Coordinates of C-alpha atoms in Angstrom, one line a residue:
M1 CA 22.1 -92.2 34.4
S2 CA 25.4 -90.4 35.0
F3 CA 27.5 -90.7 38.1
P4 CA 29.9 -88.1 39.5
R5 CA 33.6 -88.4 39.1
L6 CA 35.8 -87.5 42.0
I7 CA 37.8 -84.3 41.7
P8 CA 38.7 -84.4 37.9
F9 CA 41.3 -81.6 38.0
R10 CA 43.1 -82.6 34.9
E11 CA 43.7 -79.1 33.7
A12 CA 45.1 -78.0 37.0
D13 CA 47.4 -81.1 37.1
R14 CA 48.8 -80.2 33.7
V15 CA 49.5 -76.6 34.8
L16 CA 51.3 -77.9 37.9
Q17 CA 53.6 -80.0 35.7
H18 CA 54.8 -77.0 33.8
P19 CA 58.5 -76.2 34.6
A20 CA 57.7 -72.7 35.8
A21 CA 55.0 -74.0 38.2
A22 CA 57.3 -76.7 39.4
G23 CA 60.0 -74.1 40.2
L24 CA 57.5 -72.0 42.1
L25 CA 56.3 -74.9 44.1
R26 CA 59.9 -75.8 45.0
A27 CA 60.5 -72.2 46.1
C28 CA 57.3 -72.3 48.2
R29 CA 58.4 -75.5 49.9
E30 CA 61.8 -74.0 50.7
L31 CA 60.2 -70.9 52.2
R32 CA 57.8 -73.1 54.2
S33 CA 60.7 -75.1 55.6
V34 CA 62.2 -71.8 56.9
L35 CA 59.0 -70.3 58.3
L36 CA 57.3 -73.5 59.3
P37 CA 60.0 -76.2 60.0
V38 CA 58.9 -79.7 59.2
V39 CA 60.2 -83.1 60.3
C40 CA 59.8 -86.6 58.8
A41 CA 56.4 -88.1 59.8
V42 CA 58.1 -91.4 60.7
C43 CA 61.6 -90.7 62.1
A44 CA 61.4 -86.9 62.9
R45 CA 64.4 -86.1 60.7
P46 CA 64.2 -82.3 60.0
D47 CA 63.4 -80.5 56.7
E48 CA 61.3 -83.3 55.1
S49 CA 57.8 -84.5 55.6
L50 CA 59.0 -88.0 54.7
C51 CA 62.8 -88.7 54.3
N52 CA 64.1 -91.1 51.7
G53 CA 64.7 -93.9 54.1
C54 CA 61.2 -93.8 55.5
A55 CA 59.7 -93.4 52.1
A56 CA 61.4 -96.6 51.0
A57 CA 60.1 -98.3 54.2
V58 CA 56.5 -97.3 53.3
R59 CA 57.0 -98.4 49.7
H60 CA 58.3 -101.8 50.8
A61 CA 55.4 -102.2 53.3
T62 CA 52.8 -101.7 50.5
L63 CA 54.5 -103.6 47.6
R64 CA 52.5 -106.8 48.1
P65 CA 48.7 -106.1 48.7
F66 CA 46.9 -109.0 50.4
E67 CA 43.5 -110.3 51.4
A68 CA 42.7 -108.8 54.8
S69 CA 39.1 -109.9 55.5
S70 CA 40.0 -112.6 58.0
G71 CA 40.9 -110.2 60.8
A72 CA 37.8 -108.1 60.5
G73 CA 34.9 -109.8 62.2
L74 CA 32.1 -107.3 61.4
L75 CA 32.5 -107.5 57.6
P76 CA 29.3 -108.4 55.7
F77 CA 29.1 -111.6 53.6
Q78 CA 30.6 -111.7 50.1
E79 CA 27.2 -112.6 48.6
E80 CA 24.1 -111.1 50.3
D81 CA 21.8 -113.7 51.8
P82 CA 18.2 -112.6 52.4
A83 CA 17.9 -114.8 55.5
A84 CA 21.2 -113.7 57.0
D85 CA 21.9 -110.7 59.3
A86 CA 23.5 -107.7 57.7
F87 CA 26.8 -108.5 59.4
C88 CA 28.8 -111.7 59.4
P89 CA 28.6 -113.6 62.7
A90 CA 31.7 -114.4 64.7
R91 CA 33.7 -116.9 62.6
D92 CA 34.9 -119.3 65.2
G93 CA 34.9 -122.4 63.0
S94 CA 31.9 -124.1 64.7
S95 CA 30.0 -126.6 62.6
E96 CA 26.7 -124.8 63.1
E97 CA 28.0 -121.6 61.6
P98 CA 26.6 -120.7 58.1
Q99 CA 29.3 -121.2 55.5
Y100 CA 29.2 -117.7 54.0
R101 CA 32.5 -116.0 53.0
P102 CA 33.2 -112.5 54.3
L103 CA 33.5 -109.7 51.8
S104 CA 36.9 -109.7 50.1
V105 CA 39.0 -106.8 51.3
T106 CA 42.4 -106.0 49.6
A107 CA 44.8 -104.1 51.8
A108 CA 48.0 -102.4 50.5
G109 CA 49.9 -103.1 53.7
R110 CA 49.7 -103.7 57.4
Y111 CA 49.1 -100.9 59.8
G112 CA 52.7 -100.9 61.0
T113 CA 54.9 -98.1 62.3
A114 CA 55.9 -96.3 59.1
L115 CA 52.6 -96.7 57.2
A116 CA 50.5 -95.8 60.2
R117 CA 52.5 -92.6 61.0
V118 CA 52.2 -91.5 57.4
L119 CA 48.5 -92.1 57.4
L120 CA 48.1 -90.2 60.7
A121 CA 50.2 -87.3 59.5
C122 CA 48.0 -87.0 56.4
K123 CA 44.7 -87.4 58.2
N124 CA 45.3 -85.5 61.4
H125 CA 48.3 -83.2 61.0
G126 CA 47.7 -81.4 57.7
H127 CA 50.4 -83.3 55.7
T128 CA 48.6 -83.3 52.4
D129 CA 52.0 -83.5 50.7
L130 CA 52.0 -87.2 51.7
V131 CA 48.9 -87.9 49.5
P132 CA 51.1 -89.1 46.6
V133 CA 52.7 -91.7 48.8
L134 CA 49.4 -93.0 50.0
G135 CA 47.8 -92.7 46.6
T136 CA 50.4 -94.9 45.1
A137 CA 49.8 -97.5 47.8
M138 CA 46.0 -97.3 47.2
A139 CA 46.6 -97.8 43.4
R140 CA 48.6 -101.0 44.1
A141 CA 45.8 -102.3 46.2
L142 CA 43.2 -101.4 43.6
H143 CA 45.1 -103.3 40.9
S144 CA 45.2 -106.3 43.1
V145 CA 41.4 -106.5 43.7
P146 CA 40.2 -109.9 42.2
G147 CA 38.6 -109.4 38.8
I148 CA 39.3 -105.7 38.6
G149 CA 39.4 -104.3 35.1
Q150 CA 37.1 -107.0 33.5
D151 CA 33.9 -105.0 33.9
C152 CA 33.0 -101.4 34.6
V153 CA 33.5 -100.9 38.3
H154 CA 32.8 -97.8 40.5
V155 CA 35.3 -97.3 43.4
V156 CA 33.1 -95.8 46.1
P157 CA 34.9 -94.0 49.0
V158 CA 33.5 -94.2 52.5
P159 CA 32.2 -90.7 53.2
G160 CA 34.1 -88.5 55.5
K161 CA 32.4 -87.1 58.6
T162 CA 31.3 -83.5 58.4
Q163 CA 32.9 -82.4 61.7
A164 CA 36.2 -84.0 60.7
R165 CA 36.2 -82.2 57.3
Y166 CA 35.6 -78.9 59.0
R167 CA 38.4 -79.6 61.5
R168 CA 40.9 -80.6 58.9
G169 CA 39.8 -78.5 56.0
Y170 CA 39.9 -81.4 53.6
D171 CA 38.8 -85.1 53.2
P172 CA 42.0 -87.3 53.2
L173 CA 40.4 -90.2 51.4
A174 CA 39.0 -87.9 48.7
L175 CA 42.4 -86.4 48.1
I176 CA 44.0 -89.8 47.9
L177 CA 41.5 -91.2 45.4
G178 CA 41.6 -87.9 43.5
Y179 CA 45.3 -88.3 43.1
V180 CA 44.9 -91.8 41.9
G181 CA 42.4 -90.7 39.3
R182 CA 44.3 -87.7 38.1
R183 CA 47.5 -89.6 37.6
G184 CA 45.8 -92.3 35.6
L185 CA 46.6 -95.0 38.2
L186 CA 43.1 -96.5 38.2
P187 CA 42.6 -100.0 36.7
G188 CA 40.9 -100.1 33.3
K189 CA 37.1 -99.7 33.3
T190 CA 37.3 -98.3 36.8
H191 CA 35.9 -94.9 38.0
V192 CA 35.8 -93.2 41.3
S193 CA 32.2 -92.2 42.3
R194 CA 30.9 -90.7 45.5
L195 CA 27.7 -92.8 45.8
V196 CA 27.4 -93.0 49.6
R197 CA 26.7 -90.2 52.0
Y198 CA 25.5 -89.9 55.6
R199 CA 21.7 -89.8 56.1
P200 CA 20.4 -86.3 56.8
G201 CA 20.6 -85.6 60.5
A202 CA 22.6 -88.8 61.3
E203 CA 25.6 -87.0 62.6
A204 CA 23.7 -84.1 64.3
A205 CA 21.5 -86.6 66.1
G206 CA 24.6 -88.1 67.7
W207 CA 24.5 -91.4 66.0
L208 CA 28.2 -90.9 65.4
R209 CA 30.5 -90.1 68.3
T210 CA 32.2 -87.2 66.5
R211 CA 33.8 -85.8 69.6
T212 CA 36.2 -88.8 69.6
A213 CA 38.8 -89.5 66.9
G214 CA 36.4 -91.5 64.7
Q215 CA 36.1 -95.1 65.8
K216 CA 39.4 -95.2 67.6
G217 CA 39.2 -96.5 71.1
L218 CA 35.9 -98.3 70.6
G219 CA 35.5 -102.0 70.9
A220 CA 34.0 -104.0 68.0
R221 CA 30.4 -104.0 69.2
A222 CA 30.5 -100.3 69.9
R223 CA 31.9 -99.6 66.5
R224 CA 29.1 -101.5 64.9
R225 CA 26.4 -99.6 67.0
N226 CA 28.2 -96.3 66.2
V227 CA 27.8 -96.5 62.4
H228 CA 24.8 -98.8 61.7
G229 CA 22.1 -97.1 59.8
T230 CA 23.9 -93.8 59.3
M231 CA 24.7 -94.1 55.5
T232 CA 22.6 -94.1 52.4
A233 CA 23.3 -94.6 48.7
G234 CA 19.8 -93.5 47.5
P235 CA 16.4 -95.2 47.2
P236 CA 16.0 -98.9 46.5
G237 CA 16.9 -99.8 42.9
S238 CA 18.6 -96.5 42.1
L239 CA 22.0 -98.2 41.6
R240 CA 20.7 -101.4 40.1
G241 CA 23.2 -102.9 37.6
L242 CA 26.3 -101.1 39.1
K243 CA 29.3 -103.0 40.3
V244 CA 31.2 -101.3 43.1
V245 CA 34.3 -101.6 45.2
V246 CA 34.2 -99.8 48.6
A247 CA 37.3 -97.8 49.5
D248 CA 38.5 -96.7 52.9
D249 CA 41.9 -95.8 54.4
V250 CA 42.1 -98.3 57.3
L251 CA 40.4 -101.6 58.0
T252 CA 40.0 -102.5 61.6
T253 CA 36.8 -104.4 62.5
G254 CA 35.1 -103.8 59.2
A255 CA 32.1 -101.9 60.8
T256 CA 32.5 -98.8 58.6
V257 CA 32.9 -100.8 55.4
A258 CA 29.9 -102.9 56.4
E259 CA 27.7 -99.9 56.7
A260 CA 28.7 -98.6 53.3
V261 CA 28.0 -102.0 51.8
R262 CA 24.6 -102.1 53.5
A263 CA 23.7 -98.7 52.0
L264 CA 25.0 -99.7 48.5
R265 CA 23.2 -103.0 48.5
G266 CA 20.0 -101.3 49.7
A267 CA 20.2 -99.1 46.6
G268 CA 20.6 -102.2 44.3
A269 CA 24.4 -102.1 43.7
E270 CA 26.5 -105.2 43.5
V271 CA 29.4 -104.9 45.9
V272 CA 32.3 -107.0 44.6
G273 CA 34.8 -106.2 47.2
A274 CA 36.6 -103.5 49.2
V275 CA 40.0 -101.9 49.2
V276 CA 42.0 -100.1 52.0
I277 CA 45.5 -98.7 52.3
A278 CA 46.2 -100.5 55.6
A279 CA 44.7 -103.3 57.7
A280 CA 44.9 -102.9 61.5
R281 CA 44.4 -105.5 64.2
A282 CA 40.8 -105.4 65.3
P283 CA 40.0 -104.5 69.0
S284 CA 38.2 -106.8 71.3
A285 CA 34.5 -107.4 70.6
A286 CA 33.6 -107.1 74.3
R287 CA 32.8 -103.4 74.3

């Protein structure tokens, strides 16, 4: 069985590295700066999408990837338990609580000012020129995933929503992982594979609140209800024997990652962890 690789534009990448192509791109950027003035996504300094100082701040914020699962209460268990619910219960330390570890999630950095603004500029304001900055951060996080590189592992991106792709004209996470793959920044024995998709009709039926900006603004319980049952990775057993790491841009409650994990495990894959660019503070579970 073969699995699709994500955007393998190696030939195009080599063309873009040619001096003539690089010069043309520089000229195009200069022309764009005249016709369509840009400002730094973080500090609003003119003429650059990301000034040197803010680029250094983002790089510093993502130099030390860390384990981020403790702040996301809706993550699934690290090892699937047939008698357990698909989601990890609230971990309040009570003695009656099952002693299952949440899925390990490696984050490149905290969802702080500089990193958050760069992510939002790339996702919502068309700044695809910031993909290399975010791709480098994602690569650092991938190389910090426990056990990565020892066995063949498929990095599986959380699928983008159809309406969001139409609105933006691109899938930010796909671009970021595509950059990581094309630049040879993936850990050894690691491949990017689009193995998860939305179920037919899931979005059209209104299971996702696509009129809002994703999950933003929803409480933890609402986020869980919003995505549960919307994704699939194929029929049971179709991915048996595969080891996978789920990839997303931001971790908040863990609801979206949990839904992707549910779909992958339902198809027989072994989910060994997850990776994100930034970990944000989870909202209240009350809503």
